[in-house]
Amino acid sequence: MDAQIISGKEISEQIREELREKVAYLKDRGITPGLGVVLVGEDPASKIYVNNKIKACEDLGLKSKAVILPAEVTEDELLKKVDELNADPEIHAFLVQLPLPKHIDENKVINRIDPHKDADAFHPFNVGRMLIGDPIFMPATPHGIQEMLVRSGNDPAGKHVVIIGRSNIVGKPVAAILMQKGKGANATVTVCHSRTSNLQEIVKTGDIVVAAIGSPRFITKDMIKEGAVVIDVGTNRVEDATAKKGYRLVGDVDFENVKEVASAITPVPGGVGPMTIVMLMKNAISAAYKANNLEM
Ligand SMILES: NC(=O)c1ccc[n+]([C@@H]2O[C@H](COP(=O)([O-])OP(=O)(O)OC[C@H]3O[C@@H](n4cnc5c(N)ncnc54)[C@H](OP(=O)(O)O)[C@@H]3O)[C@@H](O)[C@H]2O)c1
């Protein structure tokens, strides 16, 4: 039987429609949610991500504020911009696009963001709140993965979820979210990484496999249990002379072959990517609700 293709494009569109109503409710009360995005330097991928976030704000009727800084900006100058956004009443939430240039301490910048305006939920305060199951904001990519599973009829409750990758922005928070006691979670979670022994055997025990490695087509058909659900977070640029841009995006999963054994699988592009953007929008809108003591 063909695998179910879990379309992040379609699911994110459903969520956008729900968010439009939330924005309309605020606008009726004279409130326009505002999202700030800080971009440092010229990294082409970061520029695309920032543009997509601003486009999503326009689509949903959010005010967006892009702060574009040169790669040579000093740490102090960047921290000053963070302070300004913390104090800006029209900006309910904002993020600093990562990675930052090497001379800037990323943790110092993240720690400076007001946790109540922390659109990415990377501040240690928000990481802690998420871990204890009482979040203010949820990190966008991991939250998007949870929504995709639930909305596609693949509830993780009672399932063995194997995550490959332990980064602070994907692997660890996906584990923290899916192991919670509560709706859309209750999974048994295993986290693998580059020092994992017997990776292949462990991945093969996964009812749900989440690949967040950053290595094109790393997860192959022989690693996946028949009927497993496969979530591909990877976005890798591979050269492709036939593509207009000279490259195309592929995931961490060998999609064409893995879909023959999986019961459900996310594509790249059109999978986790659009979910990340919409969950970020949700954070910005929820920040505007909270700032005005409204229940979302
Ligand atoms: N679609 C989206 O919205 C979205 C959002 C975020 C990230 N991404 C993509 O997701 C991928 C992962 O991102 P990330 O930020 O989590 O990456 P990262 O910080 O580079 O982390 C990669 C993880 O994979 C592990 N790993 C690397 N090689 C491995 C191997 N051979 N065997 C087992 N584990 C291995 C690493 O292990 P160690 O810890 O031992 O080094 C690390 O934990 C990237 O392609 C990124 O572009 C997509």
Short mmCIF file of C-alpha atoms and ligand atoms in Angstrom, two decimals:
data_model
loop_
_atom_site.label_atom_id
_atom_site.label_comp_id
_atom_site.label_asym_id
_atom_site.label_seq_id
_atom_site.Cartn_x
_atom_site.Cartn_y
_atom_site.Cartn_z
CA MET A 1 0.00 0.00 0.00
CA ASP A 2 1.20 3.50 -0.78
CA ALA A 3 2.41 5.58 2.14
CA GLN A 4 0.27 8.49 3.30
CA ILE A 5 2.08 11.67 2.27
CA ILE A 6 1.73 14.06 5.21
CA SER A 7 1.51 17.45 3.53
CA GLY A 8 2.86 20.23 5.73
CA LYS A 9 1.67 22.59 3.04
CA GLU A 10 -1.97 21.54 3.48
CA ILE A 11 -1.88 21.23 7.27
CA SER A 12 -0.17 24.59 7.64
CA GLU A 13 -2.85 26.12 5.41
CA GLN A 14 -5.57 24.77 7.73
CA ILE A 15 -3.77 26.33 10.69
CA ARG A 16 -3.40 29.62 8.81
CA GLU A 17 -7.16 29.71 8.34
CA GLU A 18 -7.62 29.21 12.10
CA LEU A 19 -5.10 31.95 12.79
CA ARG A 20 -6.89 34.40 10.45
CA GLU A 21 -9.87 34.23 12.82
CA LYS A 22 -7.60 34.86 15.80
CA VAL A 23 -6.10 37.90 14.07
CA ALA A 24 -9.55 39.21 13.12
CA TYR A 25 -10.61 38.99 16.77
CA LEU A 26 -7.63 41.15 17.77
CA LYS A 27 -8.19 43.63 14.94
CA ASP A 28 -11.81 44.08 16.08
CA ARG A 29 -10.27 45.32 19.32
CA GLY A 30 -7.83 47.64 17.55
CA ILE A 31 -4.82 45.34 18.05
CA THR A 32 -2.45 44.31 15.23
CA PRO A 33 -0.02 41.57 16.25
CA GLY A 34 3.56 42.55 15.45
CA LEU A 35 6.52 40.25 14.74
CA GLY A 36 10.12 41.49 14.60
CA VAL A 37 12.82 39.65 12.69
CA VAL A 38 16.50 40.47 13.08
CA LEU A 39 18.86 39.37 10.32
CA VAL A 40 22.61 39.76 10.66
CA GLY A 41 24.77 39.37 7.55
CA GLU A 42 24.20 37.98 4.10
CA ASP A 43 23.70 34.24 4.59
CA PRO A 44 21.51 33.30 1.58
CA ALA A 45 19.49 30.62 3.42
CA SER A 46 18.85 32.97 6.36
CA LYS A 47 17.69 35.68 3.95
CA ILE A 48 15.18 33.27 2.41
CA TYR A 49 13.90 32.21 5.85
CA VAL A 50 13.48 35.85 6.91
CA ASN A 51 11.66 36.74 3.67
CA ASN A 52 9.31 33.79 4.12
CA LYS A 53 8.51 34.91 7.67
CA ILE A 54 7.76 38.45 6.52
CA LYS A 55 5.59 37.16 3.67
CA ALA A 56 3.64 35.02 6.15
CA CYS A 57 3.06 38.10 8.33
CA GLU A 58 1.70 39.98 5.31
CA ASP A 59 -0.56 37.06 4.42
CA LEU A 60 -2.04 36.89 7.92
CA GLY A 61 -2.29 40.64 8.46
CA LEU A 62 0.48 40.89 11.05
CA LYS A 63 2.72 43.90 11.28
CA SER A 64 6.31 42.86 10.62
CA LYS A 65 9.49 44.70 11.37
CA ALA A 66 12.71 43.53 9.73
CA VAL A 67 15.94 44.73 11.33
CA ILE A 68 18.75 44.08 8.85
CA LEU A 69 22.26 44.46 10.20
CA PRO A 70 25.63 44.05 8.47
CA ALA A 71 27.78 40.97 9.25
CA GLU A 72 30.31 43.25 10.97
CA VAL A 73 27.81 44.56 13.52
CA THR A 74 29.23 44.38 17.04
CA GLU A 75 27.67 42.26 19.75
CA ASP A 76 26.84 45.41 21.73
CA GLU A 77 25.07 46.98 18.76
CA LEU A 78 23.03 43.84 18.24
CA LEU A 79 22.14 43.66 21.96
CA LYS A 80 20.98 47.28 21.73
CA LYS A 81 18.61 46.33 18.89
CA VAL A 82 17.30 43.47 21.03
CA ASP A 83 16.66 45.96 23.86
CA GLU A 84 14.79 48.24 21.45
CA LEU A 85 12.56 45.39 20.31
CA ASN A 86 12.00 44.33 23.92
CA ALA A 87 10.71 47.85 24.58
CA ASP A 88 8.71 48.33 21.35
CA PRO A 89 4.99 48.16 22.22
CA GLU A 90 4.01 47.39 18.60
CA ILE A 91 6.24 44.31 18.46
CA HIS A 92 4.66 41.54 20.50
CA ALA A 93 7.29 38.94 19.66
CA PHE A 94 10.52 38.79 17.71
CA LEU A 95 13.41 36.54 16.80
CA VAL A 96 17.04 36.84 15.87
CA GLN A 97 17.72 34.64 12.86
CA LEU A 98 20.45 32.08 13.59
CA PRO A 99 23.26 31.34 12.94
CA LEU A 100 25.00 34.59 13.92
CA PRO A 101 28.51 35.54 12.80
CA LYS A 102 31.27 33.91 14.85
CA HIS A 103 32.25 37.07 16.78
CA ILE A 104 28.79 37.22 18.38
CA ASP A 105 27.84 35.02 21.32
CA GLU A 106 24.48 33.51 20.34
CA ASN A 107 23.57 32.56 23.89
CA LYS A 108 24.16 36.10 25.10
CA VAL A 109 21.78 37.39 22.43
CA ILE A 110 19.10 34.78 23.14
CA ASN A 111 19.36 35.49 26.87
CA ARG A 112 18.73 39.18 26.24
CA ILE A 113 15.36 38.59 24.53
CA ASP A 114 12.39 39.24 26.83
CA PRO A 115 11.05 35.68 27.39
CA HIS A 116 7.51 37.02 26.88
CA LYS A 117 8.50 38.21 23.39
CA ASP A 118 10.61 35.19 22.50
CA ALA A 119 8.99 34.10 19.19
CA ASP A 120 11.41 31.19 18.69
CA ALA A 121 11.12 30.05 22.34
CA PHE A 122 14.90 29.60 22.52
CA HIS A 123 15.36 31.57 25.77
CA PRO A 124 16.32 29.21 28.64
CA PHE A 125 13.22 30.38 30.54
CA ASN A 126 11.00 29.15 27.71
CA VAL A 127 13.02 25.96 27.24
CA GLY A 128 12.47 25.23 30.94
CA ARG A 129 8.75 26.03 30.81
CA MET A 130 8.37 23.72 27.82
CA LEU A 131 10.31 20.93 29.56
CA ILE A 132 8.07 21.01 32.64
CA GLY A 133 4.99 20.93 30.41
CA ASP A 134 3.84 24.50 31.14
CA PRO A 135 4.98 26.43 28.06
CA ILE A 136 4.49 30.11 27.28
CA PHE A 137 5.71 29.64 23.72
CA MET A 138 6.57 26.42 21.93
CA PRO A 139 9.56 26.23 19.58
CA ALA A 140 8.16 26.40 16.05
CA THR A 141 9.72 23.42 14.28
CA PRO A 142 9.16 20.86 17.08
CA HIS A 143 5.64 22.16 17.69
CA GLY A 144 4.95 21.94 13.96
CA ILE A 145 6.06 18.30 13.98
CA GLN A 146 3.66 17.52 16.83
CA GLU A 147 0.78 19.24 15.00
CA MET A 148 1.56 17.34 11.80
CA LEU A 149 1.48 14.02 13.60
CA VAL A 150 -1.78 14.73 15.38
CA ARG A 151 -3.60 16.36 12.48
CA SER A 152 -2.59 13.60 10.05
CA GLY A 153 -4.06 10.94 12.35
CA ASN A 154 -0.69 9.70 13.61
CA ASP A 155 -1.03 10.48 17.32
CA PRO A 156 2.27 9.70 19.06
CA ALA A 157 0.59 8.45 22.26
CA GLY A 158 2.05 5.10 23.29
CA LYS A 159 4.33 5.00 20.24
CA HIS A 160 8.09 4.58 20.25
CA VAL A 161 9.48 7.75 18.69
CA VAL A 162 13.10 7.57 17.54
CA ILE A 163 14.66 10.98 16.93
CA ILE A 164 17.95 11.24 15.08
CA GLY A 165 19.60 14.52 16.11
CA ARG A 166 19.97 16.24 19.49
CA SER A 167 20.23 19.92 18.60
CA ASN A 168 18.71 22.55 20.87
CA ILE A 169 16.39 23.72 18.10
CA VAL A 170 15.06 20.38 16.83
CA GLY A 171 16.11 17.06 18.38
CA LYS A 172 16.00 17.93 22.10
CA PRO A 173 12.76 19.93 22.04
CA VAL A 174 10.99 17.32 19.87
CA ALA A 175 11.92 14.75 22.52
CA ALA A 176 10.75 17.03 25.35
CA ILE A 177 7.42 17.77 23.66
CA LEU A 178 6.52 14.24 22.60
CA MET A 179 7.39 12.67 25.98
CA GLN A 180 5.07 15.01 27.94
CA LYS A 181 2.12 13.65 29.82
CA GLY A 182 -0.71 15.14 27.81
CA LYS A 183 -2.62 15.37 24.55
CA GLY A 184 -0.61 14.92 21.36
CA ALA A 185 2.30 13.47 23.33
CA ASN A 186 2.65 10.47 25.71
CA ALA A 187 5.27 8.86 23.46
CA THR A 188 8.23 6.76 24.51
CA VAL A 189 11.21 8.61 23.12
CA THR A 190 14.72 7.60 22.11
CA VAL A 191 17.22 10.25 20.95
CA CYS A 192 20.12 9.22 18.70
CA HIS A 193 23.15 11.26 17.64
CA SER A 194 26.55 10.91 16.01
CA ARG A 195 27.93 8.88 18.94
CA THR A 196 25.03 6.41 19.01
CA SER A 197 26.10 2.79 18.64
CA ASN A 198 23.83 0.53 16.57
CA LEU A 199 21.99 3.48 15.06
CA GLN A 200 20.41 1.36 12.35
CA GLU A 201 18.99 -1.18 14.85
CA ILE A 202 17.57 1.53 17.09
CA VAL A 203 15.96 3.47 14.23
CA LYS A 204 14.36 0.24 13.07
CA THR A 205 12.48 -0.04 16.38
CA GLY A 206 10.79 3.33 15.81
CA ASP A 207 7.04 3.48 15.24
CA ILE A 208 7.69 7.12 14.45
CA VAL A 209 11.08 8.27 13.16
CA VAL A 210 12.06 11.96 13.23
CA ALA A 211 15.17 12.72 11.16
CA ALA A 212 16.94 15.99 12.10
CA ILE A 213 20.50 15.38 11.02
CA GLY A 214 21.38 17.72 8.17
CA SER A 215 22.70 14.95 5.93
CA PRO A 216 21.01 14.32 2.56
CA ARG A 217 19.10 11.01 2.30
CA PHE A 218 20.87 9.63 5.39
CA ILE A 219 17.87 7.54 6.48
CA THR A 220 17.48 4.66 4.06
CA LYS A 221 14.77 2.09 3.49
CA ASP A 222 16.60 -0.70 5.34
CA MET A 223 16.62 1.40 8.54
CA ILE A 224 12.84 1.81 8.71
CA LYS A 225 10.37 -0.63 10.22
CA GLU A 226 7.47 -1.64 7.95
CA GLY A 227 4.57 0.71 8.69
CA ALA A 228 6.56 3.37 10.54
CA VAL A 229 5.69 7.07 10.30
CA VAL A 230 8.64 9.12 9.05
CA ILE A 231 9.06 12.86 9.70
CA ASP A 232 11.87 14.44 7.69
CA VAL A 233 13.14 17.71 9.19
CA GLY A 234 16.27 17.92 7.02
CA THR A 235 16.62 20.67 4.46
CA ASN A 236 19.78 20.10 2.50
CA ARG A 237 20.81 21.91 -0.63
CA VAL A 238 22.18 19.55 -3.24
CA GLU A 239 23.58 20.64 -6.58
CA ASP A 240 21.23 20.11 -9.49
CA ALA A 241 22.20 21.50 -12.88
CA THR A 242 18.63 21.04 -14.15
CA ALA A 243 17.19 23.28 -11.40
CA LYS A 244 16.79 27.02 -12.05
CA LYS A 245 18.82 27.96 -8.98
CA GLY A 246 21.46 25.28 -9.61
CA TYR A 247 20.44 23.39 -6.48
CA ARG A 248 17.42 21.74 -4.95
CA LEU A 249 16.30 20.85 -1.47
CA VAL A 250 16.35 17.28 -0.24
CA GLY A 251 15.61 15.91 3.20
CA ASP A 252 17.53 13.64 5.55
CA VAL A 253 15.39 10.74 4.35
CA ASP A 254 15.69 8.81 1.11
CA PHE A 255 12.05 9.66 0.36
CA GLU A 256 11.53 7.65 -2.83
CA ASN A 257 12.63 4.36 -1.28
CA VAL A 258 11.52 4.90 2.32
CA LYS A 259 7.95 5.61 1.22
CA GLU A 260 7.75 1.99 0.06
CA VAL A 261 7.99 0.74 3.67
CA ALA A 262 6.62 3.65 5.70
CA SER A 263 2.89 3.99 6.43
CA ALA A 264 3.21 7.79 6.35
CA ILE A 265 5.99 10.20 5.40
CA THR A 266 6.59 13.94 5.07
CA PRO A 267 8.04 15.33 1.84
CA VAL A 268 10.85 17.89 1.47
CA PRO A 269 10.00 20.56 0.47
CA GLY A 270 6.37 20.94 1.56
CA GLY A 271 6.68 19.04 4.85
CA VAL A 272 8.08 20.39 8.10
CA GLY A 273 9.20 23.71 6.52
CA PRO A 274 5.76 25.33 6.09
CA MET A 275 4.73 24.05 9.54
CA THR A 276 7.65 25.90 11.12
CA ILE A 277 6.53 29.21 9.63
CA VAL A 278 2.90 28.84 10.68
CA MET A 279 3.78 27.84 14.25
CA LEU A 280 6.01 30.91 14.46
CA MET A 281 3.04 33.05 13.37
CA LYS A 282 0.98 31.38 16.08
CA ASN A 283 3.56 32.44 18.67
CA ALA A 284 3.47 36.05 17.48
CA ILE A 285 -0.34 36.11 17.59
CA SER A 286 -0.46 34.44 21.00
CA ALA A 287 2.05 37.02 22.30
CA ALA A 288 -0.35 39.78 21.20
CA TYR A 289 -3.22 38.05 23.02
CA LYS A 290 -1.15 37.70 26.18
CA ALA A 291 0.13 41.29 26.05
CA ASN A 292 -3.51 42.41 26.05
CA ASN A 293 -4.66 39.95 28.73
CA LEU A 294 -6.82 38.09 26.21
CA GLU A 295 -7.34 34.35 26.03
CA MET A 296 -6.41 32.90 22.59
N1 LIG B 1 12.29 22.50 8.06
C1 LIG B 1 12.60 23.31 9.06
O1 LIG B 1 11.84 24.18 9.42
C2 LIG B 1 13.89 23.14 9.75
C3 LIG B 1 14.13 23.77 10.97
C4 LIG B 1 15.34 23.53 11.62
C5 LIG B 1 16.28 22.70 11.03
N2 LIG B 1 16.02 22.13 9.83
C6 LIG B 1 16.97 21.23 9.19
O2 LIG B 1 17.06 20.04 9.99
C7 LIG B 1 18.37 19.50 9.93
C8 LIG B 1 18.91 19.40 11.33
O3 LIG B 1 19.01 20.69 11.89
P1 LIG B 1 19.71 20.97 13.30
O4 LIG B 1 19.76 22.43 13.47
O5 LIG B 1 19.06 20.13 14.33
O6 LIG B 1 21.19 20.42 12.97
P2 LIG B 1 22.49 20.28 13.87
O7 LIG B 1 22.48 21.29 14.97
O8 LIG B 1 23.63 20.22 12.93
O9 LIG B 1 22.31 18.85 14.55
C9 LIG B 1 22.42 17.68 13.81
C10 LIG B 1 22.29 16.49 14.72
O10 LIG B 1 22.43 15.33 13.94
C11 LIG B 1 23.38 14.46 14.55
N3 LIG B 1 24.14 13.72 13.56
C12 LIG B 1 25.00 14.21 12.63
N4 LIG B 1 25.54 13.21 11.91
C13 LIG B 1 25.02 12.07 12.41
C14 LIG B 1 25.20 10.71 12.12
N5 LIG B 1 26.04 10.31 11.16
N6 LIG B 1 24.52 9.79 12.82
C15 LIG B 1 23.67 10.18 13.80
N7 LIG B 1 23.46 11.46 14.14
C16 LIG B 1 24.13 12.39 13.46
C17 LIG B 1 24.30 15.37 15.34
O11 LIG B 1 24.92 14.62 16.37
P3 LIG B 1 25.96 15.27 17.44
O12 LIG B 1 25.09 16.04 18.40
O13 LIG B 1 26.59 14.11 18.06
O14 LIG B 1 26.87 16.15 16.65
C18 LIG B 1 23.34 16.44 15.83
O15 LIG B 1 22.76 16.09 17.06
C19 LIG B 1 19.13 20.43 8.99
O16 LIG B 1 19.06 19.93 7.68
C20 LIG B 1 18.38 21.74 9.08
O17 LIG B 1 18.52 22.53 7.92
C21 LIG B 1 14.84 22.33 9.20
#
